[in-house]
CSV table of C-alpha atoms and ligand atoms in Angstrom, one decimal:
chain,number,residue,atom,x,y,z
A,1,MET,CA,107.7,-94.6,46.8
A,2,GLY,CA,107.1,-95.6,43.0
A,3,ALA,CA,106.1,-93.8,39.7
A,4,LEU,CA,104.0,-91.3,41.0
A,5,PRO,CA,100.3,-91.4,38.8
A,6,TYR,CA,100.2,-90.8,35.4
A,7,GLY,CA,96.7,-90.5,34.3
A,8,PHE,CA,97.4,-88.0,37.1
A,9,PHE,CA,99.2,-85.6,33.7
A,10,HIS,CA,97.8,-87.0,31.7
A,11,SER,CA,95.5,-85.1,29.9
A,12,PRO,CA,96.2,-83.2,26.7
A,13,LYS,CA,97.6,-79.5,27.2
A,14,SER,CA,95.1,-76.2,26.1
A,15,PRO,CA,95.4,-75.7,21.7
A,16,GLN,CA,97.1,-73.0,22.7
A,17,ARG,CA,99.9,-75.1,22.7
A,18,LYS,CA,99.7,-77.3,20.0
A,19,VAL,CA,100.2,-74.4,17.4
A,20,SER,CA,102.9,-73.3,19.4
A,21,VAL,CA,104.2,-76.1,17.9
A,22,LEU,CA,103.1,-76.4,14.2
A,23,MET,CA,104.3,-72.7,14.3
A,24,SER,CA,107.4,-72.7,11.6
A,25,ILE,CA,111.0,-71.4,12.6
A,26,PRO,CA,112.6,-67.8,12.0
A,27,ARG,CA,114.3,-67.4,9.6
A,28,HIS,CA,117.5,-66.3,11.4
A,29,GLY,CA,116.7,-69.2,13.9
A,30,ARG,CA,117.6,-72.2,11.0
A,31,SER,CA,121.1,-70.0,10.1
A,32,ALA,CA,122.0,-70.2,14.4
A,33,LEU,CA,120.6,-73.5,14.0
A,34,LEU,CA,123.1,-74.3,11.1
A,35,ALA,CA,125.7,-73.1,12.9
A,36,THR,CA,125.5,-74.5,15.8
A,37,ALA,CA,125.0,-77.9,13.9
A,38,ALA,CA,128.3,-77.2,12.6
A,39,VAL,CA,130.1,-76.8,15.7
A,40,SER,CA,128.2,-79.3,17.1
A,41,VAL,CA,129.8,-81.8,14.2
A,42,ALA,CA,133.2,-80.4,15.2
A,43,LEU,CA,132.8,-81.9,19.0
A,44,ALA,CA,131.5,-85.5,17.8
A,45,ALA,CA,135.4,-84.6,15.5
A,46,SER,CA,137.0,-84.8,19.0
A,47,VAL,CA,135.1,-86.4,20.8
A,48,ALA,CA,135.9,-89.7,18.1
A,49,VAL,CA,139.1,-89.2,18.7
A,50,ILE,CA,139.3,-89.6,22.8
A,51,GLY,CA,140.0,-92.9,23.6
A,52,THR,CA,137.4,-94.6,25.8
A,53,ALA,CA,138.7,-95.0,28.7
A,54,ASP,CA,138.8,-90.7,29.4
A,55,ALA,CA,135.1,-89.8,30.8
A,56,ALA,CA,133.5,-87.9,28.1
A,57,SER,CA,132.2,-84.4,29.4
A,58,THR,CA,128.8,-84.5,26.8
A,59,LEU,CA,125.6,-86.7,27.6
A,60,GLY,CA,125.7,-88.0,23.8
A,61,ALA,CA,129.5,-89.0,24.0
A,62,SER,CA,129.6,-90.0,26.7
A,63,ALA,CA,127.0,-92.6,26.0
A,64,ALA,CA,128.1,-93.5,23.1
A,65,GLN,CA,131.5,-94.8,24.7
A,66,THR,CA,129.2,-98.1,25.4
A,67,GLY,CA,127.1,-98.1,22.0
A,68,ARG,CA,125.0,-96.0,23.5
A,69,TYR,CA,122.7,-93.0,23.0
A,70,TYR,CA,121.4,-90.0,25.1
A,71,GLY,CA,118.3,-88.2,23.3
A,72,ALA,CA,116.0,-86.0,24.2
A,73,ALA,CA,112.3,-85.5,22.8
A,74,ILE,CA,112.4,-81.3,21.3
A,75,ALA,CA,109.8,-79.1,19.5
A,76,ALA,CA,109.8,-77.4,16.6
A,77,GLY,CA,108.5,-74.5,17.8
A,78,ARG,CA,112.2,-74.4,20.2
A,79,LEU,CA,114.5,-74.4,17.7
A,80,GLY,CA,115.1,-70.8,17.5
A,81,ASP,CA,115.7,-70.5,20.8
A,82,ALA,CA,120.1,-70.1,21.1
A,83,THR,CA,120.1,-71.6,24.5
A,84,TYR,CA,117.9,-74.9,23.7
A,85,THR,CA,119.3,-75.4,20.5
A,86,ARG,CA,122.6,-74.4,22.5
A,87,ILE,CA,122.7,-77.6,24.8
A,88,LEU,CA,120.3,-79.9,22.4
A,89,THR,CA,123.4,-79.6,20.0
A,90,THR,CA,126.1,-80.1,22.6
A,91,GLU,CA,124.5,-83.1,24.6
A,92,PHE,CA,122.7,-85.3,22.8
A,93,ASN,CA,123.0,-87.8,20.0
A,94,SER,CA,119.2,-89.4,19.2
A,95,VAL,CA,116.5,-86.8,18.5
A,96,THR,CA,112.5,-87.3,19.3
A,97,PRO,CA,109.1,-85.3,17.5
A,98,GLU,CA,107.7,-83.9,21.1
A,99,ASN,CA,104.4,-83.6,19.0
A,100,GLU,CA,106.1,-83.7,15.9
A,101,MET,CA,104.9,-87.6,13.7
A,102,LYS,CA,102.1,-87.9,15.8
A,103,TRP,CA,99.2,-88.6,14.1
A,104,ASP,CA,96.8,-85.1,14.0
A,105,ALA,CA,100.3,-84.1,12.9
A,106,THR,CA,101.4,-85.8,10.0
A,107,GLU,CA,97.3,-86.2,9.0
A,108,PRO,CA,95.7,-83.3,9.9
A,109,SER,CA,92.4,-84.0,6.9
A,110,GLN,CA,92.3,-87.8,6.4
A,111,GLY,CA,94.6,-89.4,2.8
A,112,ARG,CA,96.1,-84.8,3.2
A,113,PHE,CA,99.5,-85.5,4.5
A,114,THR,CA,101.1,-82.9,6.3
A,115,TYR,CA,105.5,-83.0,7.5
A,116,THR,CA,106.7,-79.9,7.5
A,117,ASN,CA,106.9,-79.7,11.1
A,118,GLY,CA,107.9,-83.5,11.3
A,119,ASP,CA,111.2,-82.8,9.0
A,120,ARG,CA,112.5,-80.0,10.6
A,121,ILE,CA,112.9,-82.6,13.8
A,122,LEU,CA,114.5,-85.0,11.2
A,123,ASN,CA,116.5,-82.4,9.4
A,124,GLN,CA,117.5,-80.9,12.8
A,125,GLY,CA,118.7,-85.1,14.3
A,126,VAL,CA,120.7,-85.3,10.2
A,127,ALA,CA,122.6,-81.5,10.9
A,128,MET,CA,123.4,-83.2,13.9
A,129,GLY,CA,124.4,-87.1,13.2
A,130,ALA,CA,121.6,-87.8,16.0
A,131,LYS,CA,119.8,-91.6,15.7
A,132,VAL,CA,115.7,-89.5,14.8
A,133,ARG,CA,113.0,-91.9,16.8
A,134,GLY,CA,110.3,-92.1,15.3
A,135,HIS,CA,107.1,-90.8,17.8
A,136,ALA,CA,104.0,-92.0,17.5
A,137,LEU,CA,102.6,-94.2,14.6
A,138,LEU,CA,98.9,-95.6,16.5
A,139,TRP,CA,97.9,-94.1,20.1
A,140,HIS,CA,94.8,-93.3,21.1
A,141,GLN,CA,94.8,-89.8,22.0
A,142,GLN,CA,96.0,-86.7,19.9
A,143,GLN,CA,94.2,-88.5,17.0
A,144,PRO,CA,93.2,-85.8,14.3
A,145,SER,CA,89.0,-85.5,14.7
A,146,TRP,CA,88.5,-87.2,11.6
A,147,ALA,CA,90.1,-90.8,12.6
A,148,GLN,CA,88.2,-90.0,16.9
A,149,SER,CA,84.3,-89.8,14.4
A,150,LEU,CA,85.7,-93.4,12.6
A,151,SER,CA,85.5,-97.0,14.1
A,152,GLY,CA,85.3,-100.7,13.0
A,153,THR,CA,86.9,-101.2,9.3
A,154,ALA,CA,86.7,-97.7,8.0
A,155,LEU,CA,89.7,-96.4,10.9
A,156,ARG,CA,91.4,-100.0,11.0
A,157,ASN,CA,92.6,-99.2,6.8
A,158,ALA,CA,92.7,-95.4,7.8
A,159,ALA,CA,95.4,-96.5,10.6
A,160,ILE,CA,96.7,-99.0,8.6
A,161,ASN,CA,97.6,-97.0,6.0
A,162,HIS,CA,98.1,-93.6,8.5
A,163,VAL,CA,101.0,-96.4,8.9
A,164,THR,CA,102.2,-97.0,6.0
A,165,GLN,CA,102.2,-93.5,4.2
A,166,VAL,CA,104.5,-91.6,7.4
A,167,ALA,CA,106.7,-94.6,7.3
A,168,THR,CA,107.2,-94.9,4.4
A,169,HIS,CA,107.1,-91.2,3.9
A,170,TYR,CA,110.5,-91.5,6.5
A,171,LYS,CA,111.6,-94.8,5.3
A,172,GLY,CA,115.5,-95.2,5.9
A,173,LYS,CA,115.6,-92.5,8.1
A,174,ILE,CA,114.8,-93.0,11.2
A,175,TYR,CA,116.6,-95.4,13.7
A,176,ALA,CA,113.0,-96.3,16.0
A,177,TRP,CA,109.3,-95.9,15.9
A,178,ASP,CA,107.5,-95.8,17.8
A,179,VAL,CA,104.5,-97.7,16.1
A,180,VAL,CA,102.0,-98.3,19.2
A,181,ASN,CA,101.7,-96.0,22.3
A,182,GLU,CA,100.3,-97.2,25.1
A,183,ALA,CA,97.5,-99.3,24.7
A,184,PHE,CA,97.6,-101.2,28.4
A,185,ALA,CA,94.8,-100.2,30.4
A,186,ASP,CA,96.9,-98.6,34.0
A,187,GLY,CA,95.3,-100.7,37.4
A,188,GLY,CA,95.4,-104.0,38.2
A,189,SER,CA,94.5,-106.1,34.8
A,190,GLY,CA,96.7,-106.1,32.9
A,191,ALA,CA,94.5,-106.3,29.6
A,192,ARG,CA,94.5,-103.9,26.6
A,193,ARG,CA,93.0,-100.6,26.5
A,194,ASP,CA,89.7,-99.9,25.3
A,195,SER,CA,89.7,-97.3,22.7
A,196,ASN,CA,88.5,-96.5,19.2
A,197,LEU,CA,91.8,-98.5,18.1
A,198,GLN,CA,91.1,-101.6,20.1
A,199,ARG,CA,87.7,-102.5,19.0
A,200,THR,CA,88.6,-102.7,15.5
A,201,GLY,CA,89.6,-105.6,16.8
A,202,ASN,CA,93.2,-107.3,18.9
A,203,ASP,CA,94.6,-107.7,16.5
A,204,TRP,CA,95.2,-103.8,15.6
A,205,ILE,CA,98.5,-103.5,17.6
A,206,GLU,CA,100.2,-106.3,15.0
A,207,ALA,CA,99.3,-105.3,12.1
A,208,ALA,CA,100.4,-102.3,12.4
A,209,PHE,CA,103.9,-104.1,13.6
A,210,ARG,CA,103.5,-105.7,10.1
A,211,ALA,CA,102.3,-102.1,8.0
A,212,ALA,CA,106.0,-100.2,9.7
A,213,ARG,CA,107.8,-103.7,8.9
A,214,ALA,CA,106.6,-103.6,5.3
A,215,ALA,CA,106.9,-99.7,4.6
A,216,ASP,CA,111.1,-99.2,6.3
A,217,PRO,CA,112.7,-102.5,7.2
A,218,ALA,CA,115.5,-100.9,8.3
A,219,ALA,CA,114.3,-99.0,11.6
A,220,LYS,CA,113.0,-100.6,14.9
A,221,LEU,CA,109.9,-101.0,15.9
A,222,CYS,CA,109.1,-100.1,19.6
A,223,TYR,CA,105.8,-100.7,22.4
A,224,ASN,CA,106.3,-97.6,24.1
A,225,ASP,CA,103.7,-97.4,27.7
A,226,TYR,CA,103.8,-96.5,31.1
A,227,ASN,CA,103.6,-96.3,33.9
A,228,THR,CA,105.6,-99.8,33.3
A,229,ASP,CA,108.5,-99.1,35.6
A,230,GLY,CA,108.9,-102.6,37.4
A,231,VAL,CA,107.7,-106.2,37.2
A,232,ASN,CA,103.6,-105.1,37.9
A,233,ALA,CA,101.0,-106.1,36.0
A,234,LYS,CA,101.0,-103.8,33.3
A,235,SER,CA,104.1,-104.1,31.8
A,236,THR,CA,103.4,-108.4,32.8
A,237,GLY,CA,100.1,-107.4,30.2
A,238,ILE,CA,103.3,-106.0,27.6
A,239,TYR,CA,104.9,-109.0,28.3
A,240,ASN,CA,102.8,-111.1,27.7
A,241,MET,CA,102.1,-109.6,24.4
A,242,VAL,CA,105.6,-109.3,23.5
A,243,ARG,CA,106.5,-113.4,23.9
A,244,ASP,CA,103.4,-114.2,21.8
A,245,PHE,CA,104.7,-111.6,18.9
A,246,LYS,CA,108.1,-113.2,19.5
A,247,SER,CA,106.4,-117.0,19.1
A,248,ARG,CA,104.4,-116.1,16.5
A,249,GLY,CA,106.8,-113.9,14.5
A,250,VAL,CA,105.5,-110.1,14.0
A,251,PRO,CA,107.4,-108.2,13.5
A,252,ILE,CA,108.7,-106.3,16.8
A,253,ASP,CA,112.5,-105.2,17.8
A,254,CYS,CA,112.0,-103.1,20.4
A,255,VAL,CA,110.4,-102.2,24.3
A,256,GLY,CA,110.0,-97.9,25.5
A,257,PHE,CA,109.8,-97.2,29.0
A,258,GLN,CA,108.5,-94.1,28.7
A,259,SER,CA,109.8,-94.0,32.3
A,260,HIS,CA,107.4,-90.5,34.0
A,261,LEU,CA,108.9,-91.2,37.1
A,262,GLY,CA,107.9,-89.3,40.5
A,263,THR,CA,110.7,-89.4,43.4
A,264,GLY,CA,111.1,-92.7,43.4
A,265,LEU,CA,112.3,-95.6,41.1
A,266,PRO,CA,110.7,-99.4,42.6
A,267,GLY,CA,113.5,-101.4,43.4
A,268,ASP,CA,112.3,-104.2,40.4
A,269,TYR,CA,113.1,-101.4,37.6
A,270,GLN,CA,116.7,-102.9,36.8
A,271,ALA,CA,114.6,-106.5,36.4
A,272,ASN,CA,111.6,-105.3,34.5
A,273,LEU,CA,114.2,-104.0,32.0
A,274,GLN,CA,116.5,-107.3,32.2
A,275,ARG,CA,112.6,-109.2,31.5
A,276,PHE,CA,112.1,-107.6,28.3
A,277,ALA,CA,114.9,-108.2,26.8
A,278,ASP,CA,115.6,-111.7,27.7
A,279,LEU,CA,112.6,-112.3,25.3
A,280,GLY,CA,114.9,-111.0,22.3
A,281,VAL,CA,113.5,-107.7,22.6
A,282,ASP,CA,115.7,-103.9,22.7
A,283,VAL,CA,113.9,-102.0,25.7
A,284,GLN,CA,115.1,-97.9,25.3
A,285,ILE,CA,114.1,-95.8,28.4
A,286,THR,CA,111.8,-93.5,25.8
A,287,GLU,CA,110.1,-90.6,27.5
A,288,LEU,CA,112.5,-90.2,31.4
A,289,ASP,CA,111.8,-87.2,34.1
A,290,VAL,CA,111.6,-87.3,38.1
A,291,ALA,CA,109.9,-85.3,40.0
A,292,GLN,CA,111.6,-82.3,41.6
A,293,GLY,CA,112.6,-83.1,44.9
A,294,SER,CA,116.3,-84.3,46.9
A,295,ASN,CA,115.2,-87.0,45.2
A,296,GLN,CA,115.7,-86.1,41.9
A,297,ALA,CA,119.7,-86.8,41.3
A,298,ASN,CA,119.1,-90.0,42.2
A,299,VAL,CA,116.4,-91.4,40.6
A,300,TYR,CA,117.5,-90.1,37.5
A,301,ALA,CA,121.4,-92.1,38.5
A,302,GLY,CA,119.3,-95.1,39.8
A,303,VAL,CA,117.6,-95.0,35.6
A,304,THR,CA,121.1,-94.2,33.9
A,305,ARG,CA,122.9,-97.3,35.6
A,306,ALA,CA,119.6,-99.6,34.9
A,307,CYS,CA,119.9,-99.0,31.0
A,308,MET,CA,123.8,-99.2,31.9
A,309,ALA,CA,123.4,-102.7,32.6
A,310,VAL,CA,121.7,-104.1,30.2
A,311,SER,CA,123.2,-104.6,27.6
A,312,ARG,CA,120.5,-105.1,25.8
A,313,CYS,CA,119.3,-100.6,26.0
A,314,THR,CA,120.2,-98.9,23.8
A,315,GLY,CA,119.4,-95.7,24.8
A,316,ILE,CA,117.6,-92.3,27.1
A,317,THR,CA,115.7,-90.6,25.8
A,318,VAL,CA,115.0,-87.4,28.7
A,319,TRP,CA,111.2,-85.9,27.1
A,320,GLY,CA,112.3,-82.7,27.4
A,321,ILE,CA,115.5,-80.5,27.9
A,322,ARG,CA,115.0,-77.8,29.9
A,323,ASP,CA,112.6,-77.5,33.0
A,324,SER,CA,110.9,-74.6,31.1
A,325,ASP,CA,110.1,-76.8,27.5
A,326,SER,CA,108.4,-80.1,30.3
A,327,TRP,CA,104.7,-80.9,30.2
A,328,ARG,CA,104.8,-80.7,33.8
A,329,THR,CA,104.2,-77.5,34.1
A,330,GLY,CA,105.6,-76.1,37.5
A,331,GLU,CA,107.3,-79.8,39.0
A,332,ASN,CA,111.0,-79.4,37.3
A,333,PRO,CA,111.6,-82.3,35.7
A,334,LEU,CA,114.2,-82.2,33.1
A,335,LEU,CA,118.4,-82.3,33.5
A,336,PHE,CA,118.3,-78.1,33.4
A,337,ASP,CA,116.9,-75.9,34.8
A,338,ASN,CA,114.5,-73.0,32.9
A,339,SER,CA,117.8,-70.7,32.3
A,340,GLY,CA,120.0,-73.5,31.0
A,341,ASN,CA,121.9,-74.0,33.9
A,342,LYS,CA,122.7,-78.0,34.3
A,343,LYS,CA,120.8,-79.4,37.3
A,344,ALA,CA,122.7,-82.1,39.7
A,345,ALA,CA,120.7,-84.5,38.4
A,346,TYR,CA,123.2,-83.6,35.0
A,347,THR,CA,126.1,-84.7,36.7
A,348,SER,CA,124.5,-87.9,38.3
A,349,VAL,CA,123.8,-88.9,34.9
A,350,LEU,CA,126.5,-87.8,33.4
A,351,ASN,CA,127.9,-89.7,36.2
A,352,ALA,CA,127.1,-92.8,35.8
A,353,LEU,CA,127.0,-93.3,31.9
A,354,ASN,CA,131.2,-92.5,32.4
A,355,ALA,CA,130.9,-95.5,35.0
A,356,GLY,CA,130.3,-98.0,32.3
A,357,GLY,CA,128.7,-100.7,31.3
A,358,PRO,CA,128.3,-103.7,29.5
A,359,THR,CA,127.7,-102.2,25.5
A,360,THR,CA,125.2,-102.6,23.0
A,361,PRO,CA,125.0,-105.7,20.8
A,362,PRO,CA,126.4,-104.1,17.6
A,363,THR,CA,123.3,-102.5,15.5
A,364,THR,CA,121.9,-105.3,12.5
A,365,SER,CA,119.8,-104.2,10.1
A,366,ASN,CA,116.6,-105.6,10.4
A,367,PRO,CA,116.0,-108.9,9.7
A,368,PRO,CA,120.0,-109.4,10.5
A,369,PRO,CA,121.4,-110.2,8.2
A,370,PRO,CA,122.5,-114.1,6.9
A,371,THR,CA,124.7,-115.6,8.5
A,372,THR,CA,127.5,-118.0,4.7
A,373,SER,CA,129.4,-119.5,7.1
A,374,THR,CA,127.6,-123.1,7.1
A,375,PRO,CA,127.4,-124.7,3.5
A,376,PRO,CA,123.9,-124.3,1.9
A,377,PRO,CA,121.8,-128.0,3.1
A,378,PRO,CA,120.3,-130.0,0.9
A,379,THR,CA,117.1,-128.7,-1.2
A,380,GLY,CA,114.0,-131.0,-0.3
A,381,ALA,CA,110.3,-130.3,-0.8
A,382,CYS,CA,108.2,-127.1,1.4
A,383,ALA,CA,104.2,-126.1,1.9
A,384,ALA,CA,103.2,-123.0,3.1
A,385,THR,CA,100.3,-122.2,4.8
A,386,VAL,CA,98.4,-118.9,5.5
A,387,SER,CA,97.0,-116.4,8.0
A,388,LEU,CA,94.6,-114.4,7.5
A,389,ASN,CA,93.5,-111.3,10.2
A,390,SER,CA,91.0,-109.9,7.7
A,391,TRP,CA,88.8,-107.0,8.4
A,392,THR,CA,85.9,-105.4,5.4
A,393,GLY,CA,88.1,-103.6,3.2
A,394,GLY,CA,91.5,-105.1,4.0
A,395,TYR,CA,94.0,-108.3,5.2
A,396,VAL,CA,96.9,-109.4,6.9
A,397,ALA,CA,98.9,-112.3,5.6
A,398,THR,CA,101.4,-114.5,7.4
A,399,VAL,CA,102.0,-117.3,5.0
A,400,ARG,CA,104.7,-120.5,7.4
A,401,VAL,CA,107.2,-121.9,4.9
A,402,THR,CA,108.0,-125.6,6.4
A,403,ALA,CA,110.4,-127.8,4.9
A,404,GLY,CA,109.6,-131.9,4.8
A,405,GLN,CA,112.3,-134.7,5.4
A,406,ALA,CA,114.8,-132.3,3.7
A,407,ALA,CA,116.5,-129.5,4.4
A,408,VAL,CA,115.2,-126.4,1.7
A,409,SER,CA,118.1,-124.5,0.3
A,410,GLY,CA,115.2,-121.5,-1.8
A,411,TRP,CA,112.2,-121.5,-2.0
A,412,THR,CA,108.7,-119.8,-3.9
A,413,VAL,CA,105.6,-120.6,-2.3
A,414,SER,CA,103.1,-118.9,-5.5
A,415,LEU,CA,99.3,-118.1,-4.6
A,416,SER,CA,96.2,-116.7,-5.9
A,417,LEU,CA,93.9,-113.5,-5.1
A,418,PRO,CA,91.0,-113.0,-5.0
A,419,SER,CA,89.7,-110.8,-8.1
A,420,GLY,CA,89.6,-107.7,-6.7
A,421,SER,CA,92.6,-107.8,-4.3
A,422,ALA,CA,95.6,-106.0,-4.2
A,423,ILE,CA,99.2,-105.8,-2.2
A,424,THR,CA,100.8,-102.5,-1.3
A,425,GLY,CA,102.6,-104.1,1.1
A,426,VAL,CA,105.3,-107.3,1.7
A,427,TRP,CA,107.6,-107.8,4.5
A,428,SER,CA,110.2,-111.1,4.8
A,429,ALA,CA,110.1,-112.3,0.5
A,430,ALA,CA,109.6,-110.9,-3.1
A,431,ASN,CA,107.0,-111.2,-4.4
A,432,THR,CA,106.1,-111.4,-8.0
A,433,GLY,CA,102.3,-109.4,-9.0
A,434,SER,CA,100.9,-108.2,-6.9
A,435,THR,CA,97.3,-109.2,-8.7
A,436,GLY,CA,95.7,-112.2,-9.7
A,437,ALA,CA,98.5,-115.0,-9.3
A,438,VAL,CA,101.2,-113.9,-7.6
A,439,SER,CA,104.6,-115.3,-6.5
A,440,PHE,CA,107.0,-114.6,-3.2
A,441,ARG,CA,111.3,-115.3,-3.4
A,442,ASN,CA,112.5,-115.6,0.0
A,443,VAL,CA,115.3,-113.4,0.7
A,444,SER,CA,118.9,-114.1,1.4
A,445,TYR,CA,118.2,-114.5,5.3
A,446,ASN,CA,115.4,-117.2,4.7
A,447,GLY,CA,116.7,-119.3,2.0
A,448,GLN,CA,117.1,-122.3,3.9
A,449,ILE,CA,115.5,-124.0,6.2
A,450,ALA,CA,116.0,-126.5,8.2
A,451,ALA,CA,114.3,-130.6,7.8
A,452,GLY,CA,110.6,-129.3,9.4
A,453,GLY,CA,111.1,-126.4,9.7
A,454,PHE,CA,109.8,-123.3,9.2
A,455,THR,CA,109.6,-119.5,8.5
A,456,GLU,CA,107.3,-117.2,7.7
A,457,PHE,CA,107.3,-113.9,5.9
A,458,GLY,CA,103.9,-111.7,5.5
A,459,PHE,CA,101.9,-109.7,3.0
A,460,GLN,CA,99.0,-107.3,3.1
A,461,GLY,CA,96.6,-105.9,0.5
A,462,THR,CA,93.4,-104.4,-0.1
A,463,GLY,CA,89.7,-106.3,-0.7
A,464,SER,CA,90.0,-109.3,0.8
A,465,GLY,CA,93.2,-112.4,1.2
A,466,PRO,CA,94.2,-115.5,-0.7
A,467,THR,CA,91.9,-118.2,0.7
A,468,ALA,CA,93.3,-121.6,-0.8
A,469,THR,CA,96.3,-123.8,0.3
A,470,PRO,CA,99.6,-121.9,-1.8
A,471,THR,CA,102.3,-124.1,-3.2
A,472,CYS,CA,105.6,-124.6,-2.6
A,473,ALA,CA,108.1,-124.8,-4.2
A,474,ALA,CA,111.9,-125.9,-3.0
A,475,GLY,CA,115.5,-125.1,-4.7
B,501,9MR,O1,105.2,-83.8,25.6
B,501,9MR,C1,104.1,-83.9,25.1
B,501,9MR,C2,102.5,-82.2,25.2
B,501,9MR,O2,103.3,-81.7,24.8
B,501,9MR,C3,101.2,-83.5,24.3
B,501,9MR,O3,100.8,-81.8,24.9
B,501,9MR,C4,100.7,-84.0,25.1
B,501,9MR,C5,99.7,-85.1,24.3
B,501,9MR,O4,99.1,-85.7,25.0
B,501,9MR,O5,102.3,-85.2,24.7
B,501,9MR,C6,103.6,-85.2,25.3
B,501,9MR,O6,104.3,-86.0,25.4
B,501,9MR,C7,103.1,-87.2,25.6
B,501,9MR,C8,103.6,-88.8,24.5
B,501,9MR,O7,103.5,-88.3,23.4
B,501,9MR,C9,103.6,-90.3,25.4
B,501,9MR,N1,102.8,-90.7,26.4
B,501,9MR,C10,103.9,-89.5,27.7
B,501,9MR,C11,103.6,-88.4,27.0
B,501,9MR,C12,103.1,-87.1,27.5
B,501,9MR,O8,101.9,-86.1,28.1
């Protein structure tokens, strides 16, 4: 059997549960937290001196031996629970906020941003020396009520502003953002899901990724979804989107496979991860949980082995710590029982991690650094063209810079913005000016363009975008 029908689990939890997530941590909880964080730092230090040939004894340390992480979704409201925090700081080297960085939590009324609980998760991760996955900038669920009542250009502008503001707040601190969550429909269509965001125009996803890149160039930008646990219509729809994004230079770095699983694992789970990796993106298991049953430990082991076999599978996150922490009430889908004891599934995961696999490619900043070994080619002429994704009140411009018959070594693109337009974000170029006559200089990694080749940069702005063809100066 494959994944359980996910929609069954997917109804939002009661408002009471959300309120409890937003509770503040009691003072004594905070000091317990700091104490355990200190212990974990000491543990991490001792792990670092163990040779990679030794089997590590925690999930995080074992995953780290091949350059991967093993993470958990955590809730700010549980950090005062000593058992929970002990397991977290001992076992995991990545955290994801279960709810605290979602739109309803971070922008409860329009333009008023609240980061208290998101920051708690971030600080917990930092104290542990863990990677922090940001989850999730845009999603059709858990939108604040004010956003639910918007549509069209007002919603598009609000959504892009949300991405920009939240990614800016956490700039430089997030390993990977789930920029867009669950935008594809279930079933056989392979198409986008209908939602208020989708109704703002099919380009909403790429606009979100561009805004996220502009706000936090160091974060890996992921698309995240469920029921993508093998080669099926939904995962193929996403695959086609990622392939299209890569071909057009839309910034995307990773795909998250939530992996809310039933009592079986599709036979092509690993092959599906691999086909995405072959597009040139990282893959991550982002919300793993597996229905309890005689097969639970085997399914967990299978997921682990699949990730370990794919060099671009950079890590695994389980969606909670103890069974009692899970959103799947009564299904006992996690690695620790209600009392915090390790289950058979835990042992199967640890063994699979310790069995090893190819190491993940070294982490590079986004975009990759320049290669300095080849001498710069001779200077030639260049040309630039702009394509616009516009909505009332805003736009995203993608500018293609093309070299002529000779290679280009450095370029500057100049253009004129209509009155009322102002640039709010730029990626893959450095701008001079943000209104009226503006220019864009190449950055370190995209100044060299081979003869006849091209590179792209982009910017986002308010008002309406440029209409005249820009000029390009080489050198
Ligand atoms: O685990 C989360 C639960 O506490 C929330 O009530 C719920 C609201 O929809 O979201 C849960 O997390 C979801 C995640 O953000 C996206 N993928 C599905 C997860 C389970 O519903």
